[in-house]
Amino acid sequence: SALLTARDVTYFFGNTPALRGADLTVDAGEVLAVLGPSGSGKSTLLHCAAGILPPKTGSVHYRGVDLAGLDDRRRSDLRLREFGFVFQFGQLIDELTCLENVSLPLRLLGQGRRSADETARTWLDRLGVPDVAGQRPGQVSGGQAQRIAVARALAHRPAVIFADEPTGALDSLQGEQVMRLLVEAVRETDAALVLITHDTRIAAYSDREIVVRDGRTSETRSAA
Ligand code: ADP
Ligand code: ADP
């Protein structure tokens, strides 16, 4: 059943259309790959679907709730609780340790420090980077940073993970490893994953694919 539905979404940067009637449906627990050339509107679609950018026309519903009907506070609460994000460059906070980066969303959701740290530690273990806990993001490798970013995105067990080229800055071996860990963790937590990539090998991890071209979407491959 559909968890998230973006319907006929348009978006403009100034007068330039980035989305011209794009659709996106995300079912609970599915891994959906979003493919398409650079500049076609993939990131903009992700940002609209996640309630970060407001569509100009069209609608986005999450569990039947119209995101446009929520005030900023409620929309950002929903994002924090229900969604997780992984970007191309970890976007970790350099003033915090790696452990604190992972525990921060849990703290923001009201967990106590000890329990948040414990959960964060479990996730760093699971991603194969237990030793980075006390280090700053600036001290770790690119592959480690993306593992930390994955841990941070998943630790609060969101229903939907949005990943925008999560392995785009890694070499292919590191990229494969991070992808495998990401998909494994997503499957284990029953989260859905919306994965932007232009790497067809990475898209091979998905259940379903859509393609974005010139701000419009089409489905290419359905679940077997
Ligand atoms: P993709 O993720 O497929 O590379 P984007 O969604 O990033 O595509 O961009 C879609 C279009 O919108 C492109 O033409 C891009 O240059 C433009 N665009 C994206 N972000 C901005 C922005 N912040 N300001 C102006 N134009 C933007
Ligand atoms: P991606 O394709 O992964 O979105 P881009 O390099 O297209 O990566 O965009 C990186 C960032 O720059 C995004 O935050 C996007 O919104 C912004 N951006 C993209 N195109 C433009 C543009 N023409 N003008 C201003 N900002 C842009």
Coordinates of N, CA and C and ligand atoms in Angstrom, one line a residue:
S1 N 0.8 -1.2 0.0 CA 0.0 0.0 0.0 C 0.9 1.2 0.0
A2 N 0.4 2.3 -0.6 CA 1.2 3.5 -0.8 C 1.4 4.3 0.5
L3 N 2.6 4.5 0.8 CA 2.9 5.3 2.0 C 3.0 6.8 1.7
L4 N 3.7 7.0 0.5 CA 3.9 8.4 0.1 C 3.5 8.5 -1.4
T5 N 2.8 9.5 -1.7 CA 2.3 9.8 -3.1 C 2.6 11.2 -3.5
A6 N 3.4 11.4 -4.5 CA 3.5 12.8 -5.1 C 2.8 12.7 -6.4
R7 N 1.9 13.6 -6.6 CA 1.0 13.5 -7.9 C 1.1 14.8 -8.7
D8 N 1.5 14.7 -9.9 CA 1.5 15.8 -10.9 C 2.2 17.1 -10.3
V9 N 3.4 16.8 -9.8 CA 4.1 17.9 -9.1 C 4.9 18.8 -10.1
T10 N 4.7 20.1 -10.0 CA 5.5 21.0 -10.7 C 6.3 21.9 -9.7
Y11 N 7.5 22.3 -10.2 CA 8.4 23.1 -9.3 C 9.2 24.0 -10.2
F12 N 9.4 25.2 -9.8 CA 10.2 26.2 -10.6 C 11.3 26.8 -9.8
F13 N 12.5 26.9 -10.3 CA 13.5 27.8 -9.7 C 13.4 29.1 -10.5
G14 N 12.9 30.1 -9.9 CA 12.6 31.3 -10.7 C 11.6 31.0 -11.8
N15 N 12.0 31.3 -13.0 CA 11.1 31.0 -14.1 C 11.4 29.6 -14.8
T16 N 12.4 29.0 -14.3 CA 12.9 27.8 -14.9 C 12.2 26.6 -14.3
P17 N 11.5 25.8 -15.1 CA 10.8 24.6 -14.5 C 11.8 23.5 -14.2
A18 N 11.7 23.0 -13.0 CA 12.6 21.8 -12.7 C 11.7 20.5 -12.7
L19 N 10.4 20.7 -12.3 CA 9.5 19.5 -12.4 C 8.3 20.0 -13.2
R20 N 7.8 19.2 -14.1 CA 6.7 19.6 -15.0 C 5.6 18.6 -15.0
G21 N 5.2 18.1 -13.8 CA 4.1 17.1 -13.7 C 4.7 15.8 -13.4
A22 N 5.5 15.7 -12.3 CA 6.1 14.4 -11.9 C 5.3 13.7 -10.9
D23 N 5.4 12.4 -11.0 CA 4.6 11.5 -10.0 C 5.6 10.6 -9.3
L24 N 5.3 10.3 -8.1 CA 6.1 9.3 -7.3 C 5.3 8.6 -6.3
T25 N 5.3 7.3 -6.3 CA 4.6 6.6 -5.3 C 5.6 5.7 -4.6
V26 N 5.6 5.7 -3.3 CA 6.5 4.8 -2.5 C 5.6 3.9 -1.6
D27 N 5.8 2.6 -1.8 CA 5.1 1.6 -1.0 C 6.0 1.3 0.2
A28 N 5.3 0.9 1.3 CA 6.0 0.6 2.5 C 7.0 -0.5 2.2
G29 N 8.2 -0.3 2.7 CA 9.3 -1.4 2.6 C 9.9 -1.6 1.2
E30 N 9.5 -0.8 0.2 CA 10.1 -1.1 -1.1 C 11.4 -0.2 -1.3
V31 N 12.2 -0.7 -2.2 CA 13.4 0.0 -2.6 C 13.2 0.5 -4.0
L32 N 13.1 1.8 -4.1 CA 12.8 2.4 -5.4 C 14.0 3.2 -5.9
A33 N 14.4 2.9 -7.1 CA 15.5 3.7 -7.7 C 15.0 4.8 -8.6
V34 N 15.5 6.0 -8.5 CA 15.2 7.1 -9.3 C 16.4 7.4 -10.2
L35 N 16.2 7.2 -11.5 CA 17.3 7.3 -12.5 C 17.0 8.5 -13.3
G36 N 17.9 8.9 -14.1 CA 17.7 10.0 -15.1 C 19.0 10.9 -15.2
P37 N 19.1 11.6 -16.3 CA 20.3 12.4 -16.5 C 20.4 13.5 -15.5
S38 N 21.6 14.0 -15.4 CA 21.9 15.2 -14.5 C 21.1 16.4 -15.0
G39 N 20.5 17.0 -14.0 CA 19.6 18.2 -14.3 C 18.2 17.9 -14.6
S40 N 17.8 16.6 -14.6 CA 16.5 16.2 -15.1 C 15.4 16.4 -14.0
G41 N 15.8 16.7 -12.7 CA 14.8 17.0 -11.7 C 14.8 16.0 -10.6
K42 N 15.7 15.0 -10.5 CA 15.6 14.0 -9.5 C 15.7 14.5 -8.1
S43 N 16.7 15.4 -7.8 CA 16.8 15.9 -6.5 C 15.6 16.8 -6.1
T44 N 15.2 17.6 -7.1 CA 14.0 18.4 -6.8 C 12.8 17.6 -6.5
L45 N 12.6 16.5 -7.2 CA 11.5 15.6 -6.9 C 11.6 15.0 -5.5
L46 N 12.8 14.6 -5.1 CA 13.1 14.0 -3.8 C 12.8 15.1 -2.7
H47 N 13.2 16.3 -3.0 CA 13.0 17.4 -2.0 C 11.5 17.7 -1.9
C48 N 10.8 17.7 -3.0 CA 9.3 17.9 -2.9 C 8.6 16.7 -2.2
A49 N 9.0 15.5 -2.5 CA 8.4 14.3 -1.9 C 8.6 14.3 -0.4
A50 N 9.8 14.8 0.0 CA 10.2 14.7 1.4 C 9.7 16.0 2.2
G51 N 8.9 16.8 1.6 CA 8.4 18.0 2.3 C 9.5 19.1 2.6
I52 N 10.5 19.1 1.8 CA 11.6 20.1 2.0 C 11.3 21.3 1.1
L53 N 10.9 21.0 -0.2 CA 10.5 22.1 -1.1 C 9.0 22.0 -1.3
P54 N 8.3 23.1 -1.3 CA 6.8 23.1 -1.6 C 6.5 23.0 -3.1
P55 N 5.8 22.0 -3.6 CA 5.4 22.0 -5.0 C 4.7 23.3 -5.4
K56 N 4.9 23.7 -6.6 CA 4.1 24.9 -7.1 C 2.6 24.4 -7.4
T57 N 2.5 23.3 -8.1 CA 1.2 22.7 -8.2 C 1.3 21.2 -8.0
G58 N 0.2 20.5 -7.8 CA 0.3 19.1 -7.5 C 0.3 18.9 -6.0
S59 N 0.4 17.6 -5.6 CA 0.2 17.3 -4.2 C 1.2 16.3 -3.7
V60 N 1.5 16.3 -2.4 CA 2.3 15.2 -1.8 C 1.5 14.8 -0.6
H61 N 1.2 13.5 -0.5 CA 0.5 12.9 0.7 C 1.4 11.9 1.3
Y62 N 1.5 11.9 2.6 CA 2.2 10.9 3.4 C 1.2 10.3 4.4
R63 N 1.0 9.0 4.3 CA 0.0 8.3 5.0 C -1.3 9.0 5.0
G64 N -1.7 9.5 3.8 CA -2.9 10.1 3.6 C -3.0 11.6 4.0
V65 N -1.9 12.1 4.6 CA -1.9 13.5 5.0 C -1.2 14.4 4.0
D66 N -1.9 15.4 3.6 CA -1.4 16.4 2.6 C -0.4 17.3 3.2
L67 N 0.9 17.1 2.8 CA 2.0 17.9 3.4 C 1.8 19.4 3.3
A68 N 1.0 19.9 2.3 CA 0.8 21.3 2.1 C -0.2 21.8 3.2
G69 N -0.9 20.9 3.8 CA -1.8 21.3 4.8 C -1.2 21.4 6.2
L70 N 0.1 21.1 6.3 CA 0.7 21.2 7.6 C 1.5 22.5 7.7
D71 N 1.6 23.0 8.9 CA 2.4 24.2 9.1 C 3.9 23.7 9.1
D72 N 4.8 24.7 9.0 CA 6.3 24.3 8.9 C 6.7 23.5 10.1
R73 N 6.2 23.8 11.3 CA 6.6 23.0 12.5 C 6.2 21.6 12.4
R74 N 4.9 21.4 12.0 CA 4.4 20.0 11.9 C 5.1 19.3 10.8
R75 N 5.4 20.0 9.7 CA 6.0 19.3 8.6 C 7.4 18.9 8.9
S76 N 8.1 19.7 9.7 CA 9.5 19.4 10.0 C 9.5 18.3 11.1
D77 N 8.5 18.3 12.0 CA 8.4 17.2 12.9 C 8.2 15.9 12.2
L78 N 7.3 15.9 11.2 CA 7.0 14.7 10.5 C 8.2 14.2 9.8
R79 N 9.0 15.1 9.2 CA 10.3 14.8 8.5 C 11.2 14.1 9.4
L80 N 11.4 14.7 10.6 CA 12.3 14.2 11.6 C 11.9 12.8 12.1
R81 N 10.7 12.6 12.3 CA 10.2 11.3 12.9 C 10.1 10.2 11.8
E82 N 9.6 10.5 10.7 CA 9.2 9.5 9.7 C 10.3 9.3 8.6
F83 N 11.1 10.3 8.3 CA 12.1 10.2 7.2 C 13.5 10.2 7.7
G84 N 14.4 9.6 6.9 CA 15.8 9.6 7.1 C 16.4 10.1 5.8
F85 N 17.6 10.8 5.8 CA 18.2 11.3 4.6 C 19.7 10.9 4.6
V86 N 20.1 10.5 3.4 CA 21.5 10.3 3.1 C 21.9 11.1 1.8
F87 N 22.8 11.9 1.9 CA 23.2 12.7 0.7 C 24.6 12.2 0.2
Q88 N 25.0 12.8 -0.9 CA 26.2 12.4 -1.6 C 27.4 12.6 -0.7
F89 N 27.5 13.7 -0.1 CA 28.6 14.0 0.9 C 27.9 14.0 2.3
G90 N 28.3 13.1 3.1 CA 27.7 12.8 4.4 C 26.9 13.9 5.0
Q91 N 27.4 15.2 4.9 CA 26.8 16.3 5.6 C 26.7 16.1 7.0
L92 N 27.8 15.5 7.6 CA 27.8 15.3 9.0 C 28.2 16.7 9.7
I93 N 27.9 16.8 10.9 CA 28.3 18.0 11.7 C 29.7 17.9 12.2
D94 N 30.6 18.7 11.8 CA 32.0 18.5 12.1 C 32.3 18.9 13.6
E95 N 31.4 19.6 14.2 CA 31.7 20.0 15.6 C 31.3 18.9 16.6
L96 N 30.6 17.9 16.1 CA 30.2 16.8 16.9 C 31.0 15.5 16.6
T97 N 31.1 14.6 17.6 CA 31.8 13.4 17.2 C 30.9 12.5 16.3
C98 N 31.5 11.5 15.8 CA 30.7 10.6 14.9 C 29.5 10.0 15.7
L99 N 29.8 9.6 16.9 CA 28.7 9.0 17.7 C 27.6 10.1 17.9
E100 N 28.0 11.3 18.3 CA 27.0 12.4 18.5 C 26.2 12.7 17.2
N101 N 26.8 12.6 16.1 CA 26.1 12.8 14.8 C 25.0 11.8 14.7
V102 N 25.2 10.5 15.1 CA 24.2 9.5 14.9 C 23.1 9.6 16.0
S103 N 23.6 10.0 17.2 CA 22.6 10.1 18.3 C 21.7 11.4 18.3
L104 N 22.2 12.4 17.5 CA 21.5 13.7 17.5 C 20.0 13.5 17.1
P105 N 19.6 12.9 16.0 CA 18.2 12.7 15.7 C 17.4 12.1 16.8
L106 N 18.0 11.1 17.5 CA 17.3 10.4 18.6 C 17.1 11.4 19.7
R107 N 18.1 12.2 20.0 CA 17.9 13.2 21.1 C 16.8 14.2 20.7
L108 N 16.8 14.6 19.4 CA 15.8 15.6 19.0 C 14.4 15.0 19.1
L109 N 14.3 13.7 19.0 CA 13.1 13.0 19.1 C 12.7 12.7 20.6
G110 N 13.6 13.1 21.5 CA 13.2 13.0 22.9 C 13.9 11.9 23.7
Q111 N 14.7 11.1 23.0 CA 15.4 10.1 23.8 C 16.5 10.6 24.7
G112 N 16.6 10.0 25.9 CA 17.7 10.4 26.8 C 19.0 10.1 26.2
R113 N 20.0 10.8 26.8 CA 21.4 10.7 26.3 C 21.9 9.3 26.3
R114 N 21.8 8.6 27.4 CA 22.4 7.2 27.5 C 21.8 6.3 26.5
S115 N 20.5 6.3 26.4 CA 19.8 5.4 25.4 C 20.1 5.8 24.0
A116 N 20.1 7.1 23.7 CA 20.5 7.5 22.3 C 21.9 7.1 22.0
D117 N 22.8 7.3 22.9 CA 24.2 6.9 22.6 C 24.3 5.4 22.4
E118 N 23.6 4.6 23.2 CA 23.6 3.2 23.1 C 23.1 2.7 21.7
T119 N 22.0 3.3 21.3 CA 21.4 3.0 20.0 C 22.4 3.4 18.9
A120 N 23.0 4.6 19.0 CA 24.0 5.1 18.0 C 25.2 4.1 17.9
R121 N 25.6 3.7 19.0 CA 26.8 2.7 19.0 C 26.4 1.4 18.3
T122 N 25.2 0.9 18.6 CA 24.8 -0.3 17.9 C 24.8 -0.1 16.4
W123 N 24.4 1.1 15.9 CA 24.3 1.4 14.5 C 25.7 1.5 13.9
L124 N 26.6 2.1 14.6 CA 28.0 2.2 14.1 C 28.6 0.8 14.0
D125 N 28.3 0.0 15.0 CA 28.8 -1.4 14.9 C 28.2 -2.1 13.6
R126 N 26.9 -2.0 13.5 CA 26.2 -2.6 12.4 C 26.8 -2.2 11.0
L127 N 27.2 -0.9 10.9 CA 27.7 -0.4 9.7 C 29.2 -0.6 9.5
G128 N 29.8 -1.3 10.5 CA 31.2 -1.7 10.4 C 32.2 -0.6 10.8
V129 N 31.7 0.4 11.5 CA 32.6 1.5 11.9 C 32.6 1.8 13.4
P130 N 32.7 0.8 14.2 CA 32.6 1.0 15.7 C 33.7 1.9 16.2
D131 N 34.9 1.9 15.5 CA 36.0 2.6 16.0 C 36.0 4.1 15.8
V132 N 35.1 4.6 15.0 CA 35.0 6.1 14.7 C 34.2 6.8 15.7
A133 N 33.6 6.1 16.7 CA 32.6 6.8 17.6 C 33.1 8.1 18.2
G134 N 34.4 8.1 18.7 CA 34.9 9.3 19.3 C 35.5 10.3 18.4
Q135 N 35.7 10.0 17.1 CA 36.4 10.9 16.2 C 35.4 11.9 15.6
R136 N 36.0 13.0 15.0 CA 35.2 14.0 14.3 C 35.1 13.5 12.9
P137 N 34.0 13.9 12.2 CA 33.8 13.5 10.8 C 35.0 13.8 9.9
G138 N 35.7 15.0 10.2 CA 36.8 15.4 9.4 C 38.0 14.4 9.5
Q139 N 38.0 13.6 10.5 CA 39.1 12.6 10.6 C 38.9 11.3 10.0
V140 N 37.7 11.1 9.4 CA 37.4 9.7 8.9 C 37.4 9.7 7.4
S141 N 37.5 8.6 6.7 CA 37.5 8.5 5.3 C 36.1 8.7 4.7
G142 N 36.1 8.9 3.4 CA 34.8 9.2 2.7 C 33.9 8.0 2.9
G143 N 34.4 6.8 2.8 CA 33.6 5.6 3.0 C 33.0 5.5 4.4
Q144 N 33.9 5.8 5.3 CA 33.4 5.8 6.7 C 32.3 6.8 7.0
A145 N 32.6 8.0 6.4 CA 31.6 9.1 6.6 C 30.2 8.7 6.0
Q146 N 30.2 8.0 4.9 CA 28.9 7.6 4.3 C 28.2 6.5 5.2
R147 N 29.0 5.7 5.8 CA 28.5 4.7 6.7 C 27.9 5.3 8.0
I148 N 28.6 6.4 8.4 CA 28.0 7.1 9.6 C 26.7 7.8 9.2
A149 N 26.7 8.4 7.9 CA 25.5 9.0 7.4 C 24.3 8.1 7.3
V150 N 24.6 6.8 6.9 CA 23.6 5.8 6.9 C 23.1 5.5 8.3
A151 N 24.0 5.3 9.2 CA 23.6 5.0 10.6 C 22.7 6.1 11.1
R152 N 23.1 7.4 10.9 CA 22.3 8.5 11.3 C 20.9 8.5 10.7
A153 N 20.9 8.2 9.4 CA 19.6 8.2 8.7 C 18.6 7.1 9.3
L154 N 19.2 6.0 9.8 CA 18.3 4.9 10.1 C 18.1 4.7 11.6
A155 N 18.9 5.3 12.4 CA 18.9 4.9 13.9 C 17.5 5.2 14.5
H156 N 16.8 6.1 14.0 CA 15.5 6.4 14.6 C 14.4 5.6 13.9
R157 N 14.8 4.7 13.1 CA 13.8 3.7 12.4 C 12.7 4.5 11.7
P158 N 13.1 5.3 10.7 CA 12.1 6.0 9.9 C 11.4 5.1 9.0
A159 N 10.3 5.5 8.5 CA 9.6 4.7 7.5 C 10.1 4.8 6.1
V160 N 10.7 6.0 5.8 CA 11.2 6.2 4.4 C 12.6 6.8 4.5
I161 N 13.5 6.2 3.8 CA 14.9 6.8 3.7 C 15.0 7.4 2.3
F162 N 15.4 8.7 2.2 CA 15.7 9.3 1.0 C 17.2 9.4 0.8
A163 N 17.7 8.8 -0.3 CA 19.2 8.8 -0.5 C 19.5 9.4 -1.9
D164 N 20.2 10.5 -1.9 CA 20.5 11.2 -3.1 C 22.0 11.0 -3.5
E165 N 22.2 10.1 -4.4 CA 23.6 9.7 -4.8 C 24.4 9.4 -3.6
P166 N 24.0 8.4 -2.7 CA 24.7 8.2 -1.5 C 26.1 7.7 -1.7
T167 N 26.4 7.1 -2.8 CA 27.7 6.6 -3.1 C 28.4 7.3 -4.2
G168 N 27.9 8.5 -4.6 CA 28.4 9.2 -5.7 C 29.8 9.7 -5.5
A169 N 30.2 9.9 -4.3 CA 31.6 10.4 -4.0 C 32.6 9.3 -3.7
L170 N 32.1 8.0 -3.8 CA 33.0 6.9 -3.4 C 33.5 6.2 -4.6
D171 N 34.7 5.5 -4.4 CA 35.1 4.6 -5.5 C 34.2 3.4 -5.5
S172 N 34.3 2.6 -6.6 CA 33.2 1.6 -6.8 C 33.2 0.5 -5.7
L173 N 34.3 0.2 -5.1 CA 34.3 -0.9 -4.1 C 33.7 -0.3 -2.8
Q174 N 34.1 0.9 -2.4 CA 33.5 1.5 -1.2 C 32.0 1.7 -1.4
G175 N 31.7 2.1 -2.7 CA 30.3 2.4 -3.0 C 29.4 1.2 -2.9
E176 N 29.9 0.1 -3.4 CA 29.2 -1.2 -3.4 C 29.0 -1.6 -1.9
Q177 N 30.0 -1.5 -1.1 CA 29.9 -1.9 0.3 C 28.8 -1.0 1.0
V178 N 28.9 0.3 0.8 CA 27.9 1.2 1.5 C 26.5 0.9 1.0
M179 N 26.4 0.6 -0.3 CA 25.0 0.3 -0.8 C 24.5 -1.0 -0.2
R180 N 25.4 -2.0 -0.1 CA 24.9 -3.3 0.4 C 24.5 -3.1 1.8
L181 N 25.3 -2.3 2.6 CA 24.9 -2.1 4.0 C 23.6 -1.3 4.1
L182 N 23.5 -0.3 3.3 CA 22.3 0.6 3.3 C 21.0 -0.3 3.0
V183 N 21.1 -1.1 1.9 CA 19.9 -1.9 1.5 C 19.6 -2.9 2.6
E184 N 20.6 -3.6 3.1 CA 20.5 -4.6 4.2 C 19.7 -4.0 5.4
A185 N 20.2 -2.8 5.8 CA 19.6 -2.1 7.0 C 18.2 -1.7 6.7
V186 N 18.0 -1.2 5.5 CA 16.6 -0.8 5.1 C 15.7 -2.0 5.2
R187 N 16.1 -3.1 4.6 CA 15.3 -4.3 4.6 C 15.0 -4.8 6.0
E188 N 16.0 -4.8 6.9 CA 15.9 -5.2 8.2 C 14.9 -4.4 9.1
T189 N 14.9 -3.1 8.8 CA 14.0 -2.2 9.6 C 12.7 -2.0 8.9
D190 N 12.4 -2.7 7.7 CA 11.2 -2.5 7.0 C 10.9 -1.1 6.5
A191 N 12.0 -0.4 6.4 CA 11.9 1.0 5.8 C 11.8 0.9 4.3
A192 N 11.2 2.0 3.7 CA 11.3 2.1 2.2 C 12.5 3.0 1.9
L193 N 13.1 2.7 0.7 CA 14.2 3.5 0.3 C 13.9 4.1 -1.0
V194 N 14.1 5.5 -1.1 CA 14.0 6.2 -2.4 C 15.4 6.6 -2.7
L195 N 16.0 6.0 -3.8 CA 17.4 6.1 -4.0 C 17.7 6.7 -5.4
I196 N 18.2 7.9 -5.3 CA 18.6 8.6 -6.6 C 20.0 8.1 -7.0
T197 N 20.1 7.7 -8.2 CA 21.4 7.2 -8.7 C 21.5 7.3 -10.2
H198 N 22.7 7.4 -10.8 CA 22.7 7.3 -12.2 C 23.6 6.0 -12.6
D199 N 23.8 5.2 -11.5 CA 24.6 4.0 -11.7 C 23.7 2.8 -11.8
T200 N 23.6 2.2 -12.9 CA 22.7 1.1 -13.1 C 23.0 -0.1 -12.3
R201 N 24.3 -0.2 -11.9 CA 24.6 -1.4 -11.0 C 24.0 -1.1 -9.6
I202 N 24.0 0.1 -9.2 CA 23.4 0.4 -7.9 C 21.9 0.3 -8.0
A203 N 21.3 0.7 -9.1 CA 19.9 0.6 -9.3 C 19.4 -0.9 -9.3
A204 N 20.4 -1.8 -9.5 CA 20.1 -3.2 -9.5 C 19.7 -3.7 -8.1
Y205 N 20.0 -2.9 -7.1 CA 19.5 -3.3 -5.7 C 18.1 -3.0 -5.5
S206 N 17.4 -2.3 -6.5 CA 16.0 -1.8 -6.2 C 15.0 -2.9 -6.6
D207 N 13.8 -2.7 -6.1 CA 12.6 -3.5 -6.5 C 12.0 -2.9 -7.7
R208 N 12.1 -1.6 -7.9 CA 11.4 -0.9 -8.9 C 12.2 0.3 -9.3
E209 N 12.0 0.8 -10.5 CA 12.8 2.0 -11.0 C 11.8 3.0 -11.7
I210 N 12.1 4.2 -11.4 CA 11.5 5.2 -12.3 C 12.6 6.1 -12.9
V211 N 12.2 6.7 -14.0 CA 13.2 7.6 -14.7 C 12.6 9.0 -14.7
V212 N 13.5 10.0 -14.5 CA 13.1 11.4 -14.6 C 13.7 12.0 -15.8
R213 N 13.0 12.6 -16.7 CA 13.5 13.3 -17.8 C 12.8 14.6 -18.0
D214 N 13.6 15.7 -18.1 CA 13.0 17.0 -18.3 C 11.8 17.3 -17.3
G215 N 12.0 16.8 -16.1 CA 11.0 17.2 -15.0 C 9.8 16.3 -15.1
R216 N 9.8 15.2 -15.9 CA 8.7 14.3 -15.9 C 9.1 12.9 -15.6
T217 N 8.2 12.1 -15.0 CA 8.6 10.7 -14.5 C 8.0 9.7 -15.4
S218 N 8.7 8.6 -15.5 CA 8.0 7.4 -16.1 C 8.6 6.1 -15.4
E219 N 7.8 5.1 -15.4 CA 8.2 3.9 -14.8 C 8.9 3.0 -15.8
T220 N 10.0 2.4 -15.4 CA 10.7 1.5 -16.4 C 10.6 0.0 -16.1
R221 N 10.8 -0.3 -14.8 CA 10.9 -1.7 -14.4 C 10.0 -1.9 -13.2
S222 N 9.1 -2.8 -13.2 CA 8.2 -3.0 -12.1 C 8.8 -4.2 -11.3
A223 N 8.3 -4.3 -10.1 CA 8.7 -5.5 -9.2 C 8.3 -6.8 -9.9
A224 N 9.2 -7.7 -9.8 CA 9.0 -9.0 -10.5 C 7.8 -9.7 -9.8
Ligands
ADP1 P1 19.1 16.2 -10.9 O1 19.0 15.9 -9.4 O2 18.3 15.3 -11.8 O3 20.5 16.4 -11.3 P2 18.0 18.7 -10.0 O4 16.6 18.4 -9.4 O5 19.1 19.0 -9.1 O6 18.3 17.6 -11.1 O7 17.8 20.0 -11.0 C1 16.7 20.1 -11.9 C2 16.9 21.5 -12.6 O8 16.7 22.5 -11.7 C3 18.2 21.7 -13.2 O9 18.0 22.4 -14.4 C4 19.0 22.5 -12.2 O10 20.0 23.3 -12.8 C5 17.9 23.3 -11.6 N1 18.1 23.7 -10.2 C6 18.3 22.8 -9.2 N2 18.5 23.4 -8.0 C7 18.4 24.7 -8.3 C8 18.6 25.9 -7.5 N3 18.8 25.9 -6.2 N4 18.5 27.1 -8.2 C9 18.2 27.2 -9.5 N5 18.1 26.1 -10.3 C10 18.2 24.9 -9.7
ADP2 P1 22.3 16.9 -7.8 O1 22.1 16.5 -9.3 O2 22.7 15.7 -7.0 O3 21.1 17.7 -7.3 P2 23.6 19.3 -8.4 O4 25.1 19.4 -8.6 O5 22.7 19.4 -9.6 O6 23.5 17.9 -7.7 O7 23.1 20.3 -7.3 C1 23.8 20.4 -6.1 C2 23.2 21.6 -5.4 O8 23.2 22.8 -6.1 C3 21.7 21.3 -5.0 O9 21.4 21.7 -3.7 C4 20.9 22.1 -6.1 O10 19.7 22.6 -5.5 C5 21.9 23.3 -6.3 N1 21.8 23.7 -7.7 C6 21.7 22.9 -8.8 N2 21.6 23.6 -9.9 C7 21.6 24.9 -9.6 C8 21.5 26.1 -10.3 N3 21.3 26.2 -11.6 N4 21.5 27.3 -9.5 C9 21.6 27.2 -8.2 N5 21.7 26.1 -7.5 C10 21.7 24.9 -8.2

